[in-house]
Amino acid sequence: GPIPACRSALAIYRAFQKDSQQSDSLLAGFSIGIGIAHGRALAGQIGTNQHSKIGVFGPVVNQGSRLEGLTRQFGVPICIDENTANSTLRFLPPTEGRLRRLARVRPIGMETAITVFALLPPLEEYPEVTEDMIFDHEFAVTAVIKGDWPLAMEILERIPDDDGPKRFLLEKIRHYDHCPPPDWDGAFTLTSK
């Protein structure tokens, strides 16, 4: 299952944070982005006898790559898909990691909309995102998906202005001039990776 991947991502984040905070570190000033998607993929060797490579192939691999790119757009270190989030809810206690539903989006190059979640460290390690913020953002995302953008904006006012996921939602709502388009299906179509 995806739980070992989630634990590994959180461990990578912790190690990166610890090292990047040291002024003499080569990682000082850098940020990290990890994407996790769960599903079936094909692993193996592809190519000819003269030129081949070993890799993992399939839609879920592309989705993982898109999720990694979304970490920058949302301003979070780890983005995961809904399959991974469902497993995380069942098998990863909050003392190891927490979930925050971010938005429903249609990444560039993908026809299907996906629900994106942040995988966060426990509260004591990541106090800048409180349980109240997670609850309020969840409420706002539901309002956005339903097309009740005035309610979503009202709820988002409770979240600090420097919060990346809040800024993402407000930026997308402003892009549509605060009114869902006629063909609104609950997902923002993204124009960049």
mmCIF file of N, CA and C in Angstrom, residues 54-185:
data_model
loop_
_atom_site.group_PDB
_atom_site.id
_atom_site.type_symbol
_atom_site.label_atom_id
_atom_site.label_comp_id
_atom_site.label_asym_id
_atom_site.label_seq_id
_atom_site.Cartn_x
_atom_site.Cartn_y
_atom_site.Cartn_z
ATOM 1 N N ILE A 54 15.309 1.476 -17.818
ATOM 2 C CA ILE A 54 14.427 0.837 -16.852
ATOM 3 C C ILE A 54 13.634 1.946 -16.175
ATOM 4 N N GLY A 55 12.328 1.756 -16.080
ATOM 5 C CA GLY A 55 11.507 2.797 -15.475
ATOM 6 C C GLY A 55 10.142 2.276 -15.081
ATOM 7 N N VAL A 56 9.304 3.201 -14.655
ATOM 8 C CA VAL A 56 7.925 2.914 -14.281
ATOM 9 C C VAL A 56 7.040 3.742 -15.198
ATOM 10 N N PHE A 57 6.005 3.108 -15.754
ATOM 11 C CA PHE A 57 5.199 3.750 -16.778
ATOM 12 C C PHE A 57 3.716 3.611 -16.457
ATOM 13 N N GLY A 58 2.919 4.564 -16.916
ATOM 14 C CA GLY A 58 1.472 4.480 -16.764
ATOM 15 C C GLY A 58 0.888 5.786 -16.260
ATOM 16 N N PRO A 59 -0.450 5.932 -16.340
ATOM 17 C CA PRO A 59 -1.115 7.169 -15.923
ATOM 18 C C PRO A 59 -0.822 7.578 -14.482
ATOM 19 N N VAL A 60 -0.690 6.596 -13.581
ATOM 20 C CA VAL A 60 -0.457 6.924 -12.174
ATOM 21 C C VAL A 60 0.915 7.578 -11.982
ATOM 22 N N VAL A 61 1.875 7.226 -12.849
ATOM 23 C CA VAL A 61 3.213 7.835 -12.774
ATOM 24 C C VAL A 61 3.113 9.312 -13.178
ATOM 25 N N ASN A 62 2.364 9.562 -14.243
ATOM 26 C CA ASN A 62 2.131 10.932 -14.696
ATOM 27 C C ASN A 62 1.425 11.733 -13.596
ATOM 28 N N GLN A 63 0.457 11.107 -12.943
ATOM 29 C CA GLN A 63 -0.280 11.796 -11.876
ATOM 30 C C GLN A 63 0.643 12.143 -10.714
ATOM 31 N N GLY A 64 1.538 11.224 -10.349
ATOM 32 C CA GLY A 64 2.504 11.512 -9.282
ATOM 33 C C GLY A 64 3.378 12.700 -9.623
ATOM 34 N N SER A 65 3.782 12.776 -10.887
ATOM 35 C CA SER A 65 4.597 13.902 -11.345
ATOM 36 C C SER A 65 3.822 15.215 -11.262
ATOM 37 N N ARG A 66 2.547 15.174 -11.649
ATOM 38 C CA ARG A 66 1.701 16.378 -11.571
ATOM 39 C C ARG A 66 1.518 16.811 -10.118
ATOM 40 N N LEU A 67 1.348 15.837 -9.230
ATOM 41 C CA LEU A 67 1.189 16.158 -7.808
ATOM 42 C C LEU A 67 2.445 16.814 -7.247
ATOM 43 N N GLU A 68 3.599 16.331 -7.675
ATOM 44 C CA GLU A 68 4.857 16.956 -7.233
ATOM 45 C C GLU A 68 4.895 18.416 -7.677
ATOM 46 N N GLY A 69 4.485 18.680 -8.921
ATOM 47 C CA GLY A 69 4.451 20.059 -9.412
ATOM 48 C C GLY A 69 3.464 20.928 -8.650
ATOM 49 N N LEU A 70 2.368 20.328 -8.194
ATOM 50 C CA LEU A 70 1.351 21.095 -7.467
ATOM 51 C C LEU A 70 1.821 21.539 -6.087
ATOM 52 N N THR A 71 2.855 20.897 -5.540
ATOM 53 C CA THR A 71 3.357 21.338 -4.230
ATOM 54 C C THR A 71 3.778 22.803 -4.284
ATOM 55 N N ARG A 72 4.327 23.220 -5.433
ATOM 56 C CA ARG A 72 4.737 24.628 -5.568
ATOM 57 C C ARG A 72 3.518 25.548 -5.663
ATOM 58 N N GLN A 73 2.501 25.120 -6.400
ATOM 59 C CA GLN A 73 1.313 25.966 -6.561
ATOM 60 C C GLN A 73 0.545 26.126 -5.250
ATOM 61 N N PHE A 74 0.521 25.074 -4.437
ATOM 62 C CA PHE A 74 -0.185 25.140 -3.152
ATOM 63 C C PHE A 74 0.705 25.613 -2.003
ATOM 64 N N GLY A 75 2.009 25.587 -2.199
ATOM 65 C CA GLY A 75 2.918 25.983 -1.125
ATOM 66 C C GLY A 75 2.969 24.973 0.007
ATOM 67 N N VAL A 76 2.898 23.684 -0.340
ATOM 68 C CA VAL A 76 2.981 22.617 0.663
ATOM 69 C C VAL A 76 4.082 21.648 0.251
ATOM 70 N N PRO A 77 4.683 20.923 1.205
ATOM 71 C CA PRO A 77 5.800 20.043 0.844
ATOM 72 C C PRO A 77 5.398 18.715 0.185
ATOM 73 N N ILE A 78 4.207 18.181 0.517
ATOM 74 C CA ILE A 78 3.810 16.859 0.015
ATOM 75 C C ILE A 78 2.365 16.905 -0.469
ATOM 76 N N CYS A 79 2.140 16.550 -1.732
ATOM 77 C CA CYS A 79 0.786 16.418 -2.278
ATOM 78 C C CYS A 79 0.520 14.953 -2.593
ATOM 79 N N ILE A 80 -0.687 14.494 -2.249
ATOM 80 C CA ILE A 80 -1.062 13.110 -2.527
ATOM 81 C C ILE A 80 -2.433 13.074 -3.196
ATOM 82 N N ASP A 81 -2.722 11.955 -3.868
ATOM 83 C CA ASP A 81 -4.013 11.806 -4.536
ATOM 84 C C ASP A 81 -5.040 11.192 -3.584
ATOM 85 N N GLU A 82 -6.278 11.047 -4.091
ATOM 86 C CA GLU A 82 -7.377 10.578 -3.246
ATOM 87 C C GLU A 82 -7.193 9.128 -2.805
ATOM 88 N N ASN A 83 -6.678 8.261 -3.688
ATOM 89 C CA ASN A 83 -6.431 6.869 -3.303
ATOM 90 C C ASN A 83 -5.473 6.787 -2.121
ATOM 91 N N THR A 84 -4.404 7.567 -2.203
ATOM 92 C CA THR A 84 -3.412 7.586 -1.121
ATOM 93 C C THR A 84 -4.025 8.169 0.144
ATOM 94 N N ALA A 85 -4.826 9.224 -0.012
ATOM 95 C CA ALA A 85 -5.467 9.860 1.146
ATOM 96 C C ALA A 85 -6.409 8.897 1.860
ATOM 97 N N ASN A 86 -7.166 8.108 1.097
ATOM 98 C CA ASN A 86 -8.093 7.149 1.714
ATOM 99 C C ASN A 86 -7.340 6.122 2.559
ATOM 100 N N SER A 87 -6.201 5.637 2.054
ATOM 101 C CA SER A 87 -5.385 4.697 2.833
ATOM 102 C C SER A 87 -4.794 5.374 4.063
ATOM 103 N N THR A 88 -4.371 6.613 3.881
ATOM 104 C CA THR A 88 -3.761 7.364 4.981
ATOM 105 C C THR A 88 -4.769 7.563 6.114
ATOM 106 N N LEU A 89 -6.002 7.901 5.745
ATOM 107 C CA LEU A 89 -7.046 8.079 6.762
ATOM 108 C C LEU A 89 -7.245 6.806 7.580
ATOM 109 N N ARG A 90 -7.158 5.662 6.925
ATOM 110 C CA ARG A 90 -7.414 4.381 7.596
ATOM 111 C C ARG A 90 -6.224 3.867 8.402
ATOM 112 N N PHE A 91 -5.015 4.107 7.895
ATOM 113 C CA PHE A 91 -3.857 3.386 8.458
ATOM 114 C C PHE A 91 -2.735 4.263 9.034
ATOM 115 N N LEU A 92 -2.812 5.572 8.865
ATOM 116 C CA LEU A 92 -1.742 6.432 9.388
ATOM 117 C C LEU A 92 -2.305 7.309 10.504
ATOM 118 N N PRO A 93 -1.901 7.078 11.752
ATOM 119 C CA PRO A 93 -2.455 7.883 12.850
ATOM 120 C C PRO A 93 -1.984 9.336 12.767
ATOM 121 N N PRO A 94 -2.788 10.278 13.312
ATOM 122 C CA PRO A 94 -2.422 11.702 13.269
ATOM 123 C C PRO A 94 -1.096 12.015 13.956
ATOM 124 N N THR A 95 -0.646 11.108 14.830
ATOM 125 C CA THR A 95 0.648 11.309 15.476
ATOM 126 C C THR A 95 1.798 11.089 14.494
ATOM 127 N N GLU A 96 1.503 10.498 13.318
ATOM 128 C CA GLU A 96 2.515 10.301 12.273
ATOM 129 C C GLU A 96 2.342 11.281 11.113
ATOM 130 N N GLY A 97 1.087 11.577 10.762
ATOM 131 C CA GLY A 97 0.832 12.469 9.641
ATOM 132 C C GLY A 97 -0.629 12.865 9.584
ATOM 133 N N ARG A 98 -0.886 14.049 9.032
ATOM 134 C CA ARG A 98 -2.257 14.570 8.935
ATOM 135 C C ARG A 98 -2.592 14.868 7.481
ATOM 136 N N LEU A 99 -3.884 14.895 7.179
ATOM 137 C CA LEU A 99 -4.354 15.196 5.831
ATOM 138 C C LEU A 99 -5.038 16.547 5.784
ATOM 139 N N ARG A 100 -4.873 17.215 4.656
ATOM 140 C CA ARG A 100 -5.604 18.461 4.410
ATOM 141 C C ARG A 100 -6.068 18.442 2.957
ATOM 142 N N ARG A 101 -7.387 18.380 2.730
ATOM 143 C CA ARG A 101 -7.903 18.411 1.358
ATOM 144 C C ARG A 101 -7.688 19.819 0.815
ATOM 145 N N LEU A 102 -7.040 19.921 -0.336
ATOM 146 C CA LEU A 102 -6.630 21.226 -0.869
ATOM 147 C C LEU A 102 -7.585 21.787 -1.907
ATOM 148 N N ALA A 103 -7.965 20.973 -2.886
ATOM 149 C CA ALA A 103 -8.828 21.454 -3.972
ATOM 150 C C ALA A 103 -9.099 20.308 -4.926
ATOM 151 N N ARG A 104 -10.059 20.534 -5.811
ATOM 152 C CA ARG A 104 -10.298 19.614 -6.919
ATOM 153 C C ARG A 104 -9.787 20.317 -8.165
ATOM 154 N N VAL A 105 -8.864 19.666 -8.885
ATOM 155 C CA VAL A 105 -8.214 20.306 -10.031
ATOM 156 C C VAL A 105 -8.129 19.336 -11.213
ATOM 157 N N ARG A 106 -7.961 19.927 -12.377
ATOM 158 C CA ARG A 106 -7.694 19.150 -13.596
ATOM 159 C C ARG A 106 -6.303 19.584 -14.066
ATOM 160 N N PRO A 107 -5.276 18.802 -13.718
ATOM 161 C CA PRO A 107 -3.907 19.214 -14.068
ATOM 162 C C PRO A 107 -3.713 19.291 -15.581
ATOM 163 N N ILE A 108 -2.778 20.107 -15.995
ATOM 164 C CA ILE A 108 -2.463 20.252 -17.413
ATOM 165 C C ILE A 108 -2.052 18.895 -17.975
ATOM 166 N N GLY A 109 -2.599 18.564 -19.138
ATOM 167 C CA GLY A 109 -2.289 17.285 -19.772
ATOM 168 C C GLY A 109 -3.117 16.115 -19.268
ATOM 169 N N MET A 110 -4.055 16.382 -18.347
ATOM 170 C CA MET A 110 -4.914 15.314 -17.824
ATOM 171 C C MET A 110 -6.374 15.689 -18.058
ATOM 172 N N GLU A 111 -7.167 14.744 -18.529
ATOM 173 C CA GLU A 111 -8.587 15.011 -18.788
ATOM 174 C C GLU A 111 -9.435 14.846 -17.532
ATOM 175 N N THR A 112 -8.979 13.996 -16.626
ATOM 176 C CA THR A 112 -9.766 13.684 -15.431
ATOM 177 C C THR A 112 -9.399 14.621 -14.283
ATOM 178 N N ALA A 113 -10.417 15.095 -13.571
ATOM 179 C CA ALA A 113 -10.182 15.925 -12.389
ATOM 180 C C ALA A 113 -9.747 15.038 -11.228
ATOM 181 N N ILE A 114 -8.884 15.567 -10.393
ATOM 182 C CA ILE A 114 -8.425 14.833 -9.206
ATOM 183 C C ILE A 114 -8.584 15.710 -7.965
ATOM 184 N N THR A 115 -8.820 15.062 -6.843
ATOM 185 C CA THR A 115 -8.842 15.772 -5.572
ATOM 186 C C THR A 115 -7.452 15.660 -4.966
ATOM 187 N N VAL A 116 -6.878 16.807 -4.649
ATOM 188 C CA VAL A 116 -5.504 16.871 -4.147
ATOM 189 C C VAL A 116 -5.522 17.112 -2.640
ATOM 190 N N PHE A 117 -4.689 16.367 -1.932
ATOM 191 C CA PHE A 117 -4.544 16.502 -0.486
ATOM 192 C C PHE A 117 -3.094 16.849 -0.159
ATOM 193 N N ALA A 118 -2.906 17.572 0.932
ATOM 194 C CA ALA A 118 -1.564 17.745 1.498
ATOM 195 C C ALA A 118 -1.385 16.686 2.576
ATOM 196 N N LEU A 119 -0.214 16.080 2.597
ATOM 197 C CA LEU A 119 0.181 15.216 3.710
ATOM 198 C C LEU A 119 1.088 16.053 4.597
ATOM 199 N N LEU A 120 0.646 16.261 5.835
ATOM 200 C CA LEU A 120 1.365 17.147 6.759
ATOM 201 C C LEU A 120 1.944 16.364 7.927
ATOM 202 N N PRO A 121 3.064 16.825 8.466
ATOM 203 C CA PRO A 121 3.578 16.225 9.704
ATOM 204 C C PRO A 121 2.597 16.462 10.853
ATOM 205 N N PRO A 122 2.782 15.772 11.983
ATOM 206 C CA PRO A 122 1.927 16.000 13.155
ATOM 207 C C PRO A 122 1.962 17.463 13.602
ATOM 208 N N LEU A 123 0.929 17.857 14.345
ATOM 209 C CA LEU A 123 0.760 19.251 14.760
ATOM 210 C C LEU A 123 1.989 19.805 15.476
ATOM 211 N N GLU A 124 2.591 19.009 16.371
ATOM 212 C CA GLU A 124 3.735 19.541 17.138
ATOM 213 C C GLU A 124 4.951 19.819 16.250
ATOM 214 N N GLU A 125 5.041 19.134 15.114
ATOM 215 C CA GLU A 125 6.145 19.369 14.175
ATOM 216 C C GLU A 125 5.807 20.445 13.151
ATOM 217 N N TYR A 126 4.518 20.688 12.941
ATOM 218 C CA TYR A 126 4.065 21.592 11.872
ATOM 219 C C TYR A 126 2.935 22.463 12.422
ATOM 220 N N PRO A 127 3.256 23.268 13.460
ATOM 221 C CA PRO A 127 2.198 24.024 14.153
ATOM 222 C C PRO A 127 1.591 25.153 13.323
ATOM 223 N N GLU A 128 2.248 25.518 12.201
ATOM 224 C CA GLU A 128 1.698 26.604 11.377
ATOM 225 C C GLU A 128 0.369 26.234 10.720
ATOM 226 N N VAL A 129 0.065 24.939 10.655
ATOM 227 C CA VAL A 129 -1.252 24.500 10.161
ATOM 228 C C VAL A 129 -1.983 23.813 11.316
ATOM 229 N N THR A 130 -2.980 24.513 11.848
ATOM 230 C CA THR A 130 -3.732 24.004 12.995
ATOM 231 C C THR A 130 -4.888 23.125 12.524
ATOM 232 N N GLU A 131 -5.475 22.407 13.468
ATOM 233 C CA GLU A 131 -6.646 21.588 13.153
ATOM 234 C C GLU A 131 -7.817 22.472 12.712
ATOM 235 N N ASP A 132 -7.949 23.663 13.308
ATOM 236 C CA ASP A 132 -9.011 24.598 12.895
ATOM 237 C C ASP A 132 -8.828 25.035 11.442
ATOM 238 N N MET A 133 -7.582 25.283 11.045
ATOM 239 C CA MET A 133 -7.319 25.669 9.647
ATOM 240 C C MET A 133 -7.703 24.541 8.695
ATOM 241 N N ILE A 134 -7.360 23.309 9.055
ATOM 242 C CA ILE A 134 -7.696 22.161 8.220
ATOM 243 C C ILE A 134 -9.216 22.042 8.095
ATOM 244 N N PHE A 135 -9.924 22.202 9.202
ATOM 245 C CA PHE A 135 -11.384 22.117 9.201
ATOM 246 C C PHE A 135 -11.993 23.222 8.334
ATOM 247 N N ASP A 136 -11.550 24.460 8.539
ATOM 248 C CA ASP A 136 -12.088 25.591 7.776
ATOM 249 C C ASP A 136 -11.799 25.430 6.280
ATOM 250 N N HIS A 137 -10.589 25.000 5.953
ATOM 251 C CA HIS A 137 -10.236 24.840 4.538
ATOM 252 C C HIS A 137 -11.094 23.745 3.897
ATOM 253 N N GLU A 138 -11.335 22.666 4.614
ATOM 254 C CA GLU A 138 -12.195 21.580 4.132
ATOM 255 C C GLU A 138 -13.592 22.112 3.801
ATOM 256 N N PHE A 139 -14.116 22.931 4.697
ATOM 257 C CA PHE A 139 -15.431 23.550 4.525
ATOM 258 C C PHE A 139 -15.423 24.451 3.284
ATOM 259 N N ALA A 140 -14.357 25.235 3.130
ATOM 260 C CA ALA A 140 -14.233 26.149 1.987
ATOM 261 C C ALA A 140 -14.128 25.376 0.673
ATOM 262 N N VAL A 141 -13.356 24.291 0.664
ATOM 263 C CA VAL A 141 -13.207 23.484 -0.558
ATOM 264 C C VAL A 141 -14.560 22.901 -0.969
ATOM 265 N N THR A 142 -15.328 22.421 0.001
ATOM 266 C CA THR A 142 -16.661 21.887 -0.296
ATOM 267 C C THR A 142 -17.536 22.973 -0.919
ATOM 268 N N ALA A 143 -17.481 24.187 -0.376
ATOM 269 C CA ALA A 143 -18.267 25.304 -0.923
ATOM 270 C C ALA A 143 -17.804 25.655 -2.340
ATOM 271 N N VAL A 144 -16.501 25.640 -2.580
ATOM 272 C CA VAL A 144 -15.967 25.920 -3.922
ATOM 273 C C VAL A 144 -16.495 24.889 -4.912
ATOM 274 N N ILE A 145 -16.406 23.612 -4.555
ATOM 275 C CA ILE A 145 -16.843 22.533 -5.451
ATOM 276 C C ILE A 145 -18.330 22.675 -5.770
ATOM 277 N N LYS A 146 -19.136 23.026 -4.757
ATOM 278 C CA LYS A 146 -20.580 23.188 -4.959
ATOM 279 C C LYS A 146 -20.919 24.457 -5.744
ATOM 280 N N GLY A 147 -19.956 25.372 -5.887
ATOM 281 C CA GLY A 147 -20.204 26.615 -6.611
ATOM 282 C C GLY A 147 -20.658 27.763 -5.732
ATOM 283 N N ASP A 148 -20.629 27.579 -4.404
ATOM 284 C CA ASP A 148 -20.998 28.657 -3.485
ATOM 285 C C ASP A 148 -19.733 29.431 -3.101
ATOM 286 N N TRP A 149 -19.248 30.230 -4.061
ATOM 287 C CA TRP A 149 -17.979 30.914 -3.846
ATOM 288 C C TRP A 149 -18.044 32.036 -2.815
ATOM 289 N N PRO A 150 -19.168 32.757 -2.668
ATOM 290 C CA PRO A 150 -19.223 33.755 -1.580
ATOM 291 C C PRO A 150 -19.026 33.103 -0.208
ATOM 292 N N LEU A 151 -19.652 31.945 0.013
ATOM 293 C CA LEU A 151 -19.469 31.236 1.285
ATOM 294 C C LEU A 151 -18.017 30.802 1.442
ATOM 295 N N ALA A 152 -17.426 30.285 0.372
ATOM 296 C CA ALA A 152 -16.023 29.840 0.425
ATOM 297 C C ALA A 152 -15.111 31.001 0.823
ATOM 298 N N MET A 153 -15.334 32.175 0.222
ATOM 299 C CA MET A 153 -14.485 33.331 0.537
ATOM 300 C C MET A 153 -14.674 33.785 1.982
ATOM 301 N N GLU A 154 -15.904 33.698 2.466
ATOM 302 C CA GLU A 154 -16.183 34.065 3.855
ATOM 303 C C GLU A 154 -15.432 33.139 4.811
ATOM 304 N N ILE A 155 -15.441 31.852 4.518
ATOM 305 C CA ILE A 155 -14.744 30.879 5.371
ATOM 306 C C ILE A 155 -13.231 31.077 5.286
ATOM 307 N N LEU A 156 -12.724 31.330 4.075
ATOM 308 C CA LEU A 156 -11.279 31.495 3.895
ATOM 309 C C LEU A 156 -10.722 32.683 4.664
ATOM 310 N N GLU A 157 -11.569 33.647 5.000
ATOM 311 C CA GLU A 157 -11.119 34.802 5.794
ATOM 312 C C GLU A 157 -10.606 34.375 7.164
ATOM 313 N N ARG A 158 -11.049 33.215 7.651
ATOM 314 C CA ARG A 158 -10.613 32.732 8.974
ATOM 315 C C ARG A 158 -9.182 32.182 8.939
ATOM 316 N N ILE A 159 -8.679 31.900 7.738
ATOM 317 C CA ILE A 159 -7.354 31.282 7.589
ATOM 318 C C ILE A 159 -6.314 32.383 7.367
ATOM 319 N N PRO A 160 -5.121 32.272 7.956
ATOM 320 C CA PRO A 160 -4.096 33.311 7.783
ATOM 321 C C PRO A 160 -3.785 33.588 6.306
ATOM 322 N N ASP A 161 -3.497 34.856 6.006
ATOM 323 C CA ASP A 161 -3.273 35.278 4.616
ATOM 324 C C ASP A 161 -2.037 34.666 3.981
ATOM 325 N N ASP A 162 -1.056 34.250 4.800
ATOM 326 C CA ASP A 162 0.172 33.692 4.221
ATOM 327 C C ASP A 162 0.053 32.193 3.938
ATOM 328 N N ASP A 163 -1.129 31.627 4.117
ATOM 329 C CA ASP A 163 -1.341 30.200 3.890
ATOM 330 C C ASP A 163 -1.436 29.921 2.389
ATOM 331 N N GLY A 164 -0.565 29.039 1.889
ATOM 332 C CA GLY A 164 -0.503 28.740 0.455
ATOM 333 C C GLY A 164 -1.792 28.181 -0.126
ATOM 334 N N PRO A 165 -2.414 27.159 0.497
ATOM 335 C CA PRO A 165 -3.664 26.630 -0.042
ATOM 336 C C PRO A 165 -4.790 27.662 -0.095
ATOM 337 N N LYS A 166 -4.856 28.548 0.907
ATOM 338 C CA LYS A 166 -5.857 29.627 0.872
ATOM 339 C C LYS A 166 -5.584 30.536 -0.321
ATOM 340 N N ARG A 167 -4.322 30.925 -0.502
ATOM 341 C CA ARG A 167 -3.970 31.815 -1.620
ATOM 342 C C ARG A 167 -4.314 31.161 -2.954
ATOM 343 N N PHE A 168 -4.086 29.848 -3.077
ATOM 344 C CA PHE A 168 -4.408 29.130 -4.309
ATOM 345 C C PHE A 168 -5.897 29.266 -4.633
ATOM 346 N N LEU A 169 -6.761 28.966 -3.661
ATOM 347 C CA LEU A 169 -8.206 29.043 -3.902
ATOM 348 C C LEU A 169 -8.644 30.463 -4.257
ATOM 349 N N LEU A 170 -8.158 31.447 -3.500
ATOM 350 C CA LEU A 170 -8.557 32.833 -3.770
ATOM 351 C C LEU A 170 -8.096 33.300 -5.152
ATOM 352 N N GLU A 171 -6.896 32.889 -5.543
ATOM 353 C CA GLU A 171 -6.371 33.256 -6.864
ATOM 354 C C GLU A 171 -7.242 32.675 -7.977
ATOM 355 N N LYS A 172 -7.667 31.420 -7.819
ATOM 356 C CA LYS A 172 -8.514 30.777 -8.837
ATOM 357 C C LYS A 172 -9.901 31.421 -8.871
ATOM 358 N N ILE A 173 -10.447 31.741 -7.705
ATOM 359 C CA ILE A 173 -11.767 32.393 -7.640
ATOM 360 C C ILE A 173 -11.693 33.777 -8.305
ATOM 361 N N ARG A 174 -10.631 34.527 -8.024
ATOM 362 C CA ARG A 174 -10.459 35.855 -8.656
ATOM 363 C C ARG A 174 -10.315 35.743 -10.165
ATOM 364 N N HIS A 175 -9.634 34.670 -10.620
ATOM 365 C CA HIS A 175 -9.440 34.459 -12.058
ATOM 366 C C HIS A 175 -10.789 34.397 -12.780
ATOM 367 N N TYR A 176 -11.794 33.821 -12.122
ATOM 368 C CA TYR A 176 -13.139 33.722 -12.708
ATOM 369 C C TYR A 176 -14.044 34.864 -12.260
ATOM 370 N N ASP A 177 -13.442 35.932 -11.742
ATOM 371 C CA ASP A 177 -14.188 37.112 -11.310
ATOM 372 C C ASP A 177 -15.262 36.758 -10.271
ATOM 373 N N HIS A 178 -14.896 35.879 -9.356
ATOM 374 C CA HIS A 178 -15.711 35.507 -8.195
ATOM 375 C C HIS A 178 -17.016 34.792 -8.545
ATOM 376 N N CYS A 179 -17.117 34.267 -9.753
ATOM 377 C CA CYS A 179 -18.348 33.590 -10.154
ATOM 378 C C CYS A 179 -18.006 32.319 -10.936
ATOM 379 N N PRO A 180 -18.516 31.162 -10.509
ATOM 380 C CA PRO A 180 -18.193 29.917 -11.227
ATOM 381 C C PRO A 180 -18.622 30.005 -12.698
ATOM 382 N N PRO A 181 -17.822 29.471 -13.606
ATOM 383 C CA PRO A 181 -18.216 29.474 -15.021
ATOM 384 C C PRO A 181 -19.463 28.607 -15.231
ATOM 385 N N PRO A 182 -20.190 28.810 -16.339
ATOM 386 C CA PRO A 182 -21.435 28.055 -16.581
ATOM 387 C C PRO A 182 -21.246 26.541 -16.584
ATOM 388 N N ASP A 183 -20.068 26.075 -17.022
ATOM 389 C CA ASP A 183 -19.825 24.631 -17.093
ATOM 390 C C ASP A 183 -19.096 24.100 -15.848
ATOM 391 N N TRP A 184 -19.221 24.801 -14.725
ATOM 392 C CA TRP A 184 -18.474 24.453 -13.502
ATOM 393 C C TRP A 184 -18.804 23.036 -13.037
ATOM 394 N N ASP A 185 -17.769 22.218 -12.894
ATOM 395 C CA ASP A 185 -17.948 20.838 -12.419
ATOM 396 C C ASP A 185 -17.210 20.599 -11.102
#
